[in-house]
C-alpha cells in the first residue's frame, strides 16, 4: 500500500524550477537559432551539385551509425504463400536483408508479360505497430484472421483502399515490407507502444540507430526489388504516407535505384517542427532521428539529394503534425534546389485542404504522377 501511495505521489510531483516542458527543453528556441546547416546545398562551399550530393549523402550515412551487415549469400528469398487475385498474383515472402535477420514482405505482380515498372510502398507509423506491410497491401489468406481484420480497420486513413492493390491493377509490381518494430518484426511480448523509445535507446548502446535500420532496410529492399525478373530496374518508384512519406523521400535521396518518389504528409523544417509555437503533443522522435544530422542538414536539404529525380510532395493544411509555415519553407528550399539544377518541372509540391490522411483522391494523384514519370 505504501509503495502504491508513493508511486501515485511521485507521478504528480513537480518542482518550481524545471528544464523541460511539453517534451522539449526550455531552451529550444536557442537551439533552433543555432541551426546553421553548413552542409546544405547553397550553404556549402561545394558548387558542383554531384560532388555536393556525394559529400552530403556520406554525412547522412555517418549520422545513421553502423549499418546492418549484408547477407553472406545475397538476398535469399523464401516464398511463404501465394494466391491469384483478379489480374495479379500476391506473394508473402521472407528476404534475408542482413546477416542478422530476415524481413517479411508482400509482393504483388501483374498478370501478363513483364518486366513491369515497380513501386516500393513504405507503410506508416500511426502509433499502431501490430501491422506494417498489411497497411499497404491486402493481407493474404494465409494470415491470421486477427491480422486481416486489423488491416481492414486501419484502412480508414486510406478511405478504405489498399494503395498497393490499387497500384498493381494499374500495371506496377508492388513491394511492401515490415519496418523494424512493426508487424512481424515487433516485440515478443506484444505491442507496447511506450517501449519503442526504450528499445531505440537500447539499440544505440550497440552503436545502432533504429530509425537508420529502417532506412538501410528500405535501400536493401529496393536493391532486391530491382533484381526481380518481373521488374524493369530502370523504372522503380517509391511512395508512402506519414512515416511512409518520410521513408519515401529518404529512400529517393539515398538510393540510386529509385527514379521517382511520392511523399504524402511528411515534410517540414526542423525549426517549426521542434518549436513551442504550436500546441502540439508530438514533435520529433526516434522514428526519424539520426544523431547529430540537424547540425548539418535539415529535412528538405536531405530530400534535395533526390534532385533531379521526379518527386511529388503532398501535405495537408489541416494536418496538425506538420505546421503549414514549416511545410511551405521546406517546399521552397526544395524548389530552389531543383531550379538551381534546371529541373524545376520535376518537383511538384502541393498543400491540400485535408487532415493527416491519404484518401482516394490523394492516391489517384500519386498514380497520375507515376504514370507521368515512371
PDB file of C-alpha atoms in Angstrom, residues 77-85 88-94 104-109 133 137-138 140 142-143 174-176 224 228-230:
ATOM      1  CA  UNK A  77      14.207 -15.353 -50.502  1.00  0.00           C
ATOM      2  CA  UNK A  78      11.607 -17.804 -49.275  1.00  0.00           C
ATOM      3  CA  UNK A  79       8.014 -17.812 -50.570  1.00  0.00           C
ATOM      4  CA  UNK A  80       5.667 -18.289 -47.616  1.00  0.00           C
ATOM      5  CA  UNK A  81       2.406 -18.348 -49.563  1.00  0.00           C
ATOM      6  CA  UNK A  82       0.933 -17.189 -52.860  1.00  0.00           C
ATOM      7  CA  UNK A  83      -2.527 -16.535 -54.214  1.00  0.00           C
ATOM      8  CA  UNK A  84      -4.057 -15.439 -57.501  1.00  0.00           C
ATOM      9  CA  UNK A  85      -6.134 -12.290 -57.336  1.00  0.00           C
ATOM     10  CA  UNK A  88      -2.356 -10.146 -60.379  1.00  0.00           C
ATOM     11  CA  UNK A  89      -0.528 -12.535 -58.068  1.00  0.00           C
ATOM     12  CA  UNK A  90       0.048 -11.823 -54.396  1.00  0.00           C
ATOM     13  CA  UNK A  91       3.000 -13.367 -52.558  1.00  0.00           C
ATOM     14  CA  UNK A  92       4.193 -13.316 -48.997  1.00  0.00           C
ATOM     15  CA  UNK A  93       7.945 -13.738 -48.834  1.00  0.00           C
ATOM     16  CA  UNK A  94      10.827 -13.535 -46.394  1.00  0.00           C
ATOM     17  CA  UNK A 104       8.701 -10.367 -44.114  1.00  0.00           C
ATOM     18  CA  UNK A 105       7.245  -8.666 -47.180  1.00  0.00           C
ATOM     19  CA  UNK A 106       4.369  -8.740 -49.638  1.00  0.00           C
ATOM     20  CA  UNK A 107       4.868  -8.611 -53.415  1.00  0.00           C
ATOM     21  CA  UNK A 108       2.134  -8.037 -55.994  1.00  0.00           C
ATOM     22  CA  UNK A 109       2.862  -8.952 -59.629  1.00  0.00           C
ATOM     23  CA  UNK A 133       3.105  -4.193 -44.735  1.00  0.00           C
ATOM     24  CA  UNK A 137      -1.353  -4.390 -49.288  1.00  0.00           C
ATOM     25  CA  UNK A 138      -4.416  -6.501 -48.552  1.00  0.00           C
ATOM     26  CA  UNK A 140      -3.040 -12.820 -47.933  1.00  0.00           C
ATOM     27  CA  UNK A 142      -2.650 -17.368 -45.061  1.00  0.00           C
ATOM     28  CA  UNK A 143      -2.530 -14.626 -42.410  1.00  0.00           C
ATOM     29  CA  UNK A 174       4.294  -3.535 -55.794  1.00  0.00           C
ATOM     30  CA  UNK A 175       6.520  -4.359 -52.827  1.00  0.00           C
ATOM     31  CA  UNK A 176       5.992  -3.617 -49.131  1.00  0.00           C
ATOM     32  CA  UNK A 224      16.175  -6.727 -54.095  1.00  0.00           C
ATOM     33  CA  UNK A 228      13.425  -9.379 -59.618  1.00  0.00           C
ATOM     34  CA  UNK A 229      12.996 -10.694 -63.188  1.00  0.00           C
ATOM     35  CA  UNK A 230       9.471  -9.244 -63.304  1.00  0.00           C
TER      36      UNK A 230
END
